[in-house]
CSV table of C-alpha atoms in Angstrom, one decimal:
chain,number,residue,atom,x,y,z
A,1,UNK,CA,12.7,29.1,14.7
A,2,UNK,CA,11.2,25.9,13.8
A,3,UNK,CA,7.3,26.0,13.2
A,4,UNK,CA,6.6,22.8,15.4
A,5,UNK,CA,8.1,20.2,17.4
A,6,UNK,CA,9.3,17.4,15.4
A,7,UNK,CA,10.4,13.8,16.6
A,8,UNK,CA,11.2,10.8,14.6
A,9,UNK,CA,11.8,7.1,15.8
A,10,UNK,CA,12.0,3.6,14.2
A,11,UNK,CA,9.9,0.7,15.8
A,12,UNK,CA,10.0,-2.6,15.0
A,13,UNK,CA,6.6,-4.8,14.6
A,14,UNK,CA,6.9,-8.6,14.5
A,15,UNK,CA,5.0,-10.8,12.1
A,16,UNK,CA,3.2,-13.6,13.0
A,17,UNK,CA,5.3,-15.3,10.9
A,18,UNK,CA,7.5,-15.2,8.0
A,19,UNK,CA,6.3,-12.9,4.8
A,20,UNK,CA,7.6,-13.6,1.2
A,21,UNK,CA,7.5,-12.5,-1.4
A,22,UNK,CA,9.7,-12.5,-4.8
A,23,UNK,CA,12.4,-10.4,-3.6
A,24,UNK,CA,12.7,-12.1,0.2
A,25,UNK,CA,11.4,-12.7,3.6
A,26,UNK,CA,11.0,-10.5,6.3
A,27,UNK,CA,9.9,-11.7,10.1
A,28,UNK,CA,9.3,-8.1,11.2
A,29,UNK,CA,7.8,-4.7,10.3
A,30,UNK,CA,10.3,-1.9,10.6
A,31,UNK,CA,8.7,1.1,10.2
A,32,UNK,CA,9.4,5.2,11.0
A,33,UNK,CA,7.3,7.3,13.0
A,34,UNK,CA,7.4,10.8,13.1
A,35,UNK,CA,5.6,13.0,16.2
A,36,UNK,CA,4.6,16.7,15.2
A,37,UNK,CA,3.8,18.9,18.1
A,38,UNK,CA,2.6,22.2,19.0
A,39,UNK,CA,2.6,22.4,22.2
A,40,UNK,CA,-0.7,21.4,22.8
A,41,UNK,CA,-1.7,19.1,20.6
A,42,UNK,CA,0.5,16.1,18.4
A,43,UNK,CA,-0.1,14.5,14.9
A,44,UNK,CA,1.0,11.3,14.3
A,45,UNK,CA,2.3,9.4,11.2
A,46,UNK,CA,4.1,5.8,10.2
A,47,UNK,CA,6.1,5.2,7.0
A,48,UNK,CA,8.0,1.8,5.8
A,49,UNK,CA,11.1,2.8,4.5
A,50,UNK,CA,11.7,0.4,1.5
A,51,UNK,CA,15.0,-0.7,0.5
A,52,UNK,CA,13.3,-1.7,-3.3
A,53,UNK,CA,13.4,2.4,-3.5
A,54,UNK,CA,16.6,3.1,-1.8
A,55,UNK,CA,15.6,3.6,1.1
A,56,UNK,CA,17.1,2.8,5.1
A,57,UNK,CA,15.6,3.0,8.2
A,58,UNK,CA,18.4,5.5,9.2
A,59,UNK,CA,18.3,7.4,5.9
A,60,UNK,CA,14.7,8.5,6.2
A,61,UNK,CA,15.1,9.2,10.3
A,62,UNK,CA,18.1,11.5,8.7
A,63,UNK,CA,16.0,13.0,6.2
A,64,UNK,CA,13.1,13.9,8.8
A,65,UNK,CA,15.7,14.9,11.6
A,66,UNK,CA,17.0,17.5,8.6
A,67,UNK,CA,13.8,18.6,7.4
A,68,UNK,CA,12.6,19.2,11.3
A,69,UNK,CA,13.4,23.1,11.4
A,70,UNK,CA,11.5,23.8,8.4
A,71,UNK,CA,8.3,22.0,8.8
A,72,UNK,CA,5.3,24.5,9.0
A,73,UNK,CA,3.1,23.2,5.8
A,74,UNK,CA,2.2,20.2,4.2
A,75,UNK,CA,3.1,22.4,0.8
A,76,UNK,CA,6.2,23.6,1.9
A,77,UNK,CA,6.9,19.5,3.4
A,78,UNK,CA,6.7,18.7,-0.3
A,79,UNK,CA,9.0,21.3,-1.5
A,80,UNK,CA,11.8,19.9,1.1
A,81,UNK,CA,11.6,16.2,0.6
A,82,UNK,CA,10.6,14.0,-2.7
A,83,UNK,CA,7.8,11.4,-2.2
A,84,UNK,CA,9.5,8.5,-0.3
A,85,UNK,CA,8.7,7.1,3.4
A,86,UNK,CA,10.1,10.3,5.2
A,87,UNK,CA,7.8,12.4,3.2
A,88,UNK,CA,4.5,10.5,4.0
A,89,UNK,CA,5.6,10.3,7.7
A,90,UNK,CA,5.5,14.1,8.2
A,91,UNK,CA,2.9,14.7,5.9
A,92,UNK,CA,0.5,12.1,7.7
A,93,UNK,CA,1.5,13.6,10.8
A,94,UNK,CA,0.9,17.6,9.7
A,95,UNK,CA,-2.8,16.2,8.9
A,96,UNK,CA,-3.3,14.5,12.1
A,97,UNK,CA,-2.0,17.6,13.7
A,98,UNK,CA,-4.3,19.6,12.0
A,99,UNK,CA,-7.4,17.5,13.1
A,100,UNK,CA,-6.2,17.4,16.6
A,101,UNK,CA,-5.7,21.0,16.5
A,102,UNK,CA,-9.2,21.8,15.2
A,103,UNK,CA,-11.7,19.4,15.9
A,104,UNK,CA,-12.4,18.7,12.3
A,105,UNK,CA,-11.6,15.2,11.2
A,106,UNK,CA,-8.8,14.8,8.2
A,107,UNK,CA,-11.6,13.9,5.6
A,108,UNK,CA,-13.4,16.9,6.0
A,109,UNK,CA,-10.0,19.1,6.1
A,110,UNK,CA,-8.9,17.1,2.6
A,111,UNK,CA,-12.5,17.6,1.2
A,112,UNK,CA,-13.0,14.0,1.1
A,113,UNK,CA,-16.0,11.2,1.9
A,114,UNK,CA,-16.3,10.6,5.9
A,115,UNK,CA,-14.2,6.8,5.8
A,116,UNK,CA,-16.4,3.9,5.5
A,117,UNK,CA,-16.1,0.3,6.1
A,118,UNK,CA,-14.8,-2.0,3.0
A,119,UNK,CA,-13.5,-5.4,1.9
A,120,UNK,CA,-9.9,-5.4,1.8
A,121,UNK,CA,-7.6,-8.3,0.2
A,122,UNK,CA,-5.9,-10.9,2.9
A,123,UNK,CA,-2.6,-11.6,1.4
A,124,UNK,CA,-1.1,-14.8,1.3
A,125,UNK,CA,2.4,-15.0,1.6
A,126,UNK,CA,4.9,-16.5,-1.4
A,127,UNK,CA,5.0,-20.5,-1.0
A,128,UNK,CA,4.8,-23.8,-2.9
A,129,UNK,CA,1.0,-24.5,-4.1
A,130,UNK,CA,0.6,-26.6,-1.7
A,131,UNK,CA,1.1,-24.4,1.6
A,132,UNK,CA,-0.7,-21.7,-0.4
A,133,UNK,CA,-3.7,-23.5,-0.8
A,134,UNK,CA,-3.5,-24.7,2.7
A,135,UNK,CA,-3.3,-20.6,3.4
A,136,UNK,CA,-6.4,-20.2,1.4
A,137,UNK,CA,-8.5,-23.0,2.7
A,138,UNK,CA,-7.6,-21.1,6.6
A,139,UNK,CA,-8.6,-17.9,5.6
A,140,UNK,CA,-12.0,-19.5,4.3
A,141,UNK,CA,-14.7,-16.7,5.3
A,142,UNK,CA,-12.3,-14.1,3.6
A,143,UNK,CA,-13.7,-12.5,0.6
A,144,UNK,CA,-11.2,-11.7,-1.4
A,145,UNK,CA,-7.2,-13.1,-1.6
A,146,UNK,CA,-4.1,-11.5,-2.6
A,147,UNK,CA,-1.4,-14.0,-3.9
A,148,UNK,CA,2.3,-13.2,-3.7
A,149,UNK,CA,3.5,-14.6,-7.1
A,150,UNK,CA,7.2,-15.4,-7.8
A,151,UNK,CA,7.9,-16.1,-11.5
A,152,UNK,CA,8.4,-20.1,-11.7
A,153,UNK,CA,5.5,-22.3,-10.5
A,154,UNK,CA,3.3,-19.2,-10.1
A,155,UNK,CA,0.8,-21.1,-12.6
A,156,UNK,CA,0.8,-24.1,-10.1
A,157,UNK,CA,0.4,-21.4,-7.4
A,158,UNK,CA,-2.8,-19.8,-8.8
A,159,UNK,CA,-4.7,-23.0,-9.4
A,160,UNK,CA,-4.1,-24.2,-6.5
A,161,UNK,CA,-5.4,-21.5,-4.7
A,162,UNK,CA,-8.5,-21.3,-6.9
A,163,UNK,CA,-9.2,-24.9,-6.6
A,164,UNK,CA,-9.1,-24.7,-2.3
A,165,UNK,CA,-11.0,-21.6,-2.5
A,166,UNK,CA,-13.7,-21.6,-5.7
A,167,UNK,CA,-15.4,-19.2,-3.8
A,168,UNK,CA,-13.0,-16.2,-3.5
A,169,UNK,CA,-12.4,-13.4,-5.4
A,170,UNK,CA,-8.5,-13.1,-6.5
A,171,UNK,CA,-5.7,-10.7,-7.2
A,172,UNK,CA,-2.2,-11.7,-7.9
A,173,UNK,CA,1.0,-9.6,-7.5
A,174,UNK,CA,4.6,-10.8,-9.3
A,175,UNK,CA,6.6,-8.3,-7.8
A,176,UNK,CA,8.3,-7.9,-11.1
A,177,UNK,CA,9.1,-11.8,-10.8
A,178,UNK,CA,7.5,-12.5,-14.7
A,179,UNK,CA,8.8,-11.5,-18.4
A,180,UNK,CA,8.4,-11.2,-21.6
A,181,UNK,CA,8.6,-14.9,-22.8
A,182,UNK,CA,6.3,-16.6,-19.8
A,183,UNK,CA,3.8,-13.7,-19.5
A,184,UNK,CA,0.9,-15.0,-22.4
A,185,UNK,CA,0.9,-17.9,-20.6
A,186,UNK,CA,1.0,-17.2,-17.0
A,187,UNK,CA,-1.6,-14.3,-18.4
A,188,UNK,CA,-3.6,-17.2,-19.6
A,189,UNK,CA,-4.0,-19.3,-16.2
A,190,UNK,CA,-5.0,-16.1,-14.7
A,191,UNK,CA,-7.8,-15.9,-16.8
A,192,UNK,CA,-8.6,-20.0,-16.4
A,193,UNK,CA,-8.3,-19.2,-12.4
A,194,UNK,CA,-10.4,-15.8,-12.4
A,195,UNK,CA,-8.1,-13.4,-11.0
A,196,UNK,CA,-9.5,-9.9,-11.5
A,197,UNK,CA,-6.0,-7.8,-11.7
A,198,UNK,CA,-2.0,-8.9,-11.8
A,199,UNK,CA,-0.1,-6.4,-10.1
A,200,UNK,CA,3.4,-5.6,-11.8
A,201,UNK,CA,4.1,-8.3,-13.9
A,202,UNK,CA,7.2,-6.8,-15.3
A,203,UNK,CA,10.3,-5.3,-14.0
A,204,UNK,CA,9.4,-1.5,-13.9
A,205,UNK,CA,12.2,-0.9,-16.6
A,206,UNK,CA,10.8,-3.4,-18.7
A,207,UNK,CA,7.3,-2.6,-18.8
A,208,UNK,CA,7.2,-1.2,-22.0
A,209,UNK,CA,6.7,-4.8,-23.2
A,210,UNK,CA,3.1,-4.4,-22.3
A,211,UNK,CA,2.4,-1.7,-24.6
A,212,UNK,CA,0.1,-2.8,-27.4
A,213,UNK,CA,-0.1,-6.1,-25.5
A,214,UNK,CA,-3.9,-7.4,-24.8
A,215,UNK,CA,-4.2,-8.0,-21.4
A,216,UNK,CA,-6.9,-10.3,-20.8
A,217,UNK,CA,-6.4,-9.5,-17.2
A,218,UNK,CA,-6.1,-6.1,-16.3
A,219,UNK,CA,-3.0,-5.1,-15.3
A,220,UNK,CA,-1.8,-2.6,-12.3
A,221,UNK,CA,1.1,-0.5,-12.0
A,222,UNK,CA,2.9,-1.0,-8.1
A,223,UNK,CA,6.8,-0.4,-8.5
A,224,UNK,CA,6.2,1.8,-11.7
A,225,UNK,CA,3.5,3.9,-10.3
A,226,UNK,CA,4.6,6.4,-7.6
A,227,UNK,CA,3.1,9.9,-8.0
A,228,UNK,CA,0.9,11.3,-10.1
A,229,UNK,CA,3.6,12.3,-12.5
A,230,UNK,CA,4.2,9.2,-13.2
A,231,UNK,CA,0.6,8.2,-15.1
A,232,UNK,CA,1.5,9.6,-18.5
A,233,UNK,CA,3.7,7.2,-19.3
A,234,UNK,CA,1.4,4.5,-18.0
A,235,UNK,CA,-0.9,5.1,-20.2
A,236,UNK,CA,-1.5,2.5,-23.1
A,237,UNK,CA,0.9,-0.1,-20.5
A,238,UNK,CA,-1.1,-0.4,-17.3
A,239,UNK,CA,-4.8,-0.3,-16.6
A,240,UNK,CA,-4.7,0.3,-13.1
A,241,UNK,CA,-2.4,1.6,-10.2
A,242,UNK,CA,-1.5,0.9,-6.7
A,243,UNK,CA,-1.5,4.2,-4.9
A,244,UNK,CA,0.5,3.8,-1.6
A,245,UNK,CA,0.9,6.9,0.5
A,246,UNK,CA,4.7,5.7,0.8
A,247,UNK,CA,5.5,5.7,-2.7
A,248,UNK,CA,3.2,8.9,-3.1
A,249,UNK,CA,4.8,11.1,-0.2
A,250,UNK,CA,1.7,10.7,2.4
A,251,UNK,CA,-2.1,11.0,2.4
A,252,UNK,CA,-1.5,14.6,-0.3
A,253,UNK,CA,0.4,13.1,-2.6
A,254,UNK,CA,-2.3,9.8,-2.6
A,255,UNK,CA,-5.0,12.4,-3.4
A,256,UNK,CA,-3.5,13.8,-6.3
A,257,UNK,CA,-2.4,10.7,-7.2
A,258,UNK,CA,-5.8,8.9,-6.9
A,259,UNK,CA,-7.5,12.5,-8.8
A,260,UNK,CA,-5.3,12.0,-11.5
A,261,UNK,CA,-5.2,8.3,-12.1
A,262,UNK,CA,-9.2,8.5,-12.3
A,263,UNK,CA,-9.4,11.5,-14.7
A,264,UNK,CA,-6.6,9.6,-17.0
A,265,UNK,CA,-9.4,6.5,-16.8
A,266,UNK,CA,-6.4,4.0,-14.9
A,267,UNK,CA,-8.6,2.3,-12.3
A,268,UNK,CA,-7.4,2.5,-8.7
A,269,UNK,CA,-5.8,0.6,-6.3
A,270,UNK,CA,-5.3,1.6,-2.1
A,271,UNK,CA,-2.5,-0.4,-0.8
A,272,UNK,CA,-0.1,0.2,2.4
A,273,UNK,CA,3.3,-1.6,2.7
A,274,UNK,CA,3.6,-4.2,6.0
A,275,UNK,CA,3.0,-1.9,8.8
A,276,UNK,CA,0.6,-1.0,11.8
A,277,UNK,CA,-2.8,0.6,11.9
A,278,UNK,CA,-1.4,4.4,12.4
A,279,UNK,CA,0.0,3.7,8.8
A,280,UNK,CA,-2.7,1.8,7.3
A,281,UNK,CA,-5.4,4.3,8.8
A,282,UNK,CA,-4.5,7.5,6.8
A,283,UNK,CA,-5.1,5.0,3.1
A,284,UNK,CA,-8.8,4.2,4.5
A,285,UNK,CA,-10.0,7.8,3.6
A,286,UNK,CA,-9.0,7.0,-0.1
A,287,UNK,CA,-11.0,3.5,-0.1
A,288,UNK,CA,-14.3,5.0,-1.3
A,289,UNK,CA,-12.9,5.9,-4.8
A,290,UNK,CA,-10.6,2.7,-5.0
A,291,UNK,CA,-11.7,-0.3,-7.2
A,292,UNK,CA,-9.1,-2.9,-5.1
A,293,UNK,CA,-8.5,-2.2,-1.1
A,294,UNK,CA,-5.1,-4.2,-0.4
A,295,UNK,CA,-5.0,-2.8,3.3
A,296,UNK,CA,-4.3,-5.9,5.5
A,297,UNK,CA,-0.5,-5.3,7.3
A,298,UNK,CA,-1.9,-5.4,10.6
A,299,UNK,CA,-3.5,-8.7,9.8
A,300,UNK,CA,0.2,-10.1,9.7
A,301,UNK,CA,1.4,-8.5,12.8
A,302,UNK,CA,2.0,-10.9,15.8
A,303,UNK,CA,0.3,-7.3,18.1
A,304,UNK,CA,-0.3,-4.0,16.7
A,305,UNK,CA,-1.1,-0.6,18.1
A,306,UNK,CA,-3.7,0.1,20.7
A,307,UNK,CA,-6.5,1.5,19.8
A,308,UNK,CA,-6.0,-0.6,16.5
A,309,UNK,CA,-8.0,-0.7,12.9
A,310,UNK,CA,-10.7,-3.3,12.9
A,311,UNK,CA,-10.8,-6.1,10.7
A,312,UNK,CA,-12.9,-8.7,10.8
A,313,UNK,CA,-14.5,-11.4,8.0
A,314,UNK,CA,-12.3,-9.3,5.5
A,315,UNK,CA,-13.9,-5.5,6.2
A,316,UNK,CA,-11.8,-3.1,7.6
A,317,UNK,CA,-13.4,0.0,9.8
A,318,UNK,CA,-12.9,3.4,9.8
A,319,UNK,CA,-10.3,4.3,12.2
A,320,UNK,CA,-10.8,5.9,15.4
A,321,UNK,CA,-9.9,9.7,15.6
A,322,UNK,CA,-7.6,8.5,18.7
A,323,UNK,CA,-5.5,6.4,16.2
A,324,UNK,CA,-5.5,9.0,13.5
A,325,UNK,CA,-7.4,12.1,11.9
């Protein structure tokens, strides 16, 4: 007999408008979510399933809909799926369940700080300068920016941005779109144009170029960095990683992940893939011990869920236990 009640569904979230980045454009959020109930109570959680990982929207609805009779722990959850979108669906929902179920919010139940408010990046979509600085100068009153890089022009791309917004702190993410041969000087403008961290510079199977490389701008692990297993052979290549809860199989995974990247001495990361506030909200209880919040997918949805996370002049709140945990 099956432990709970399990239902998955796809939904599909539209942008505002167009997102790009160095691998395509999307117009739309397609995310997974998967409904654990009791019989009294139900847990919620979203995933994106991410094709750059394999992954369908039909493959991890299959890989829930299969793992359904044997859900009863968040251990045992781990034991039947590897960390991927179906993983962090059912794991975010076993912790919502949990809270609902006892009263006690997720942070306390994880042994975590109560969620506060922070600064989280706005990200501005892959462009020519030009429509990238216009981006910037709109989102003036935004602390900090997030530019999607794309390998030729991105040195054009970054000044631009810092000369329409001299004011803003910036982070930069290639999406693998550098290399070898135009990284010292693309590292270079980066320094010229303050940006405090380039996220995956390199294809993940060529990363080892960065290996006894000094990185003038710290450097963070996204498409290499996926579980905690993953930081030893990080080290001495990266000095910082994204933790997603998609890549890391849900909010447990993240933990260990985030535990383990801060005894190693990477800093950290919290980032979410395009997606709603039930996704986004699970990531906040990690913000505290992150030195970069990249949490802004609702931002670039045209609606989101109701109740929603609130954002506003670039600080997200904690969410509402009605949303999640």
């Amino acid at each position: 007999m099956p432990a709970f009640d399990v239902e998955a569904r796809s939904e599909v979230w539209p942008l505002k408008e167009a997102f790009t980045i160095s691998r395509g454009s999307k117009t739309a959020a397609h995310v997974v979510v998967a409904m654990v109930r009791d019989g009294a109570f139900e847990g919620r959680g979203e995933a994106v399933p991410y094709a750059r990982y394999g992954e369908t929207v039909a493959g991890v609805l299959e890989q829930i809909r299969s793992a359904a009779p044997l859900v009863s722990t968040r251990s045992e959850l781990a034991i039947l799926l590897k960390p991927g979108a179906a993983l962090n669906a059912l794991d975010c929902a076993l912790w919502d369940l949990e809270s609902k179920r006892t009263g006690v919010s997720v942070a306390e139940l994880a042994g975590l700080p109560g969620p506060a408010s922070a600064i989280t990046a706005f990200t501005l979509s892959l462009g020519d300068p030009e429509a990238m600085a216009k981006k910037a100068s709109e989102a003036k009153g935004l602390p900090l920016l997030k530019l999607k890089l794309g390998g030729t022009g991105d040195d054009a791309r970054m000044r631009a941005v810092r000369q329409a917004r001299p004011d803003a702190r910036l982070i930069v993410d290639a999406n693998e779109a550098w290399n070898p041969d135009n990284l010292s000087a693309l590292m270079a403008v980066a320094v010229e144009c303050r940006v405090e961290v380039i996220e995956q510079p390199l294809p993940a199977g060529d990363d080892e170029a960065l290996r006894d490389y000094r990185r003038a701008v710290p450097v963070c692990a996204d498409e290499s960095a996926h579980t905690a297993d993953d930081l030893p052979r990080l080290a001495g290549l990266y000095d910082a990683v994204n933790v997603k809860l998609d890549k890391a199989g849900g909010l447990t995974g993240a933990i260990a992940l985030v535990r383990a990247a801060r005894q190693q001495n990477f800093k950290v990361m919290i980032g979410s893939m395009v997606a709603t506030s039930l996704a986004v909200a699970p990531a906040m209880l990690l913000a505290s011990q992150a030195d970069w919040i990249d949490l802004d997918g609702p931002l670039l949805l045209a609606r989101d869920r109701d109740p929603a996370l609130r954002i506003a002049a670039g600080c997200i709140s904690p969410p509402d236990r009605e949303l999640w945990g």
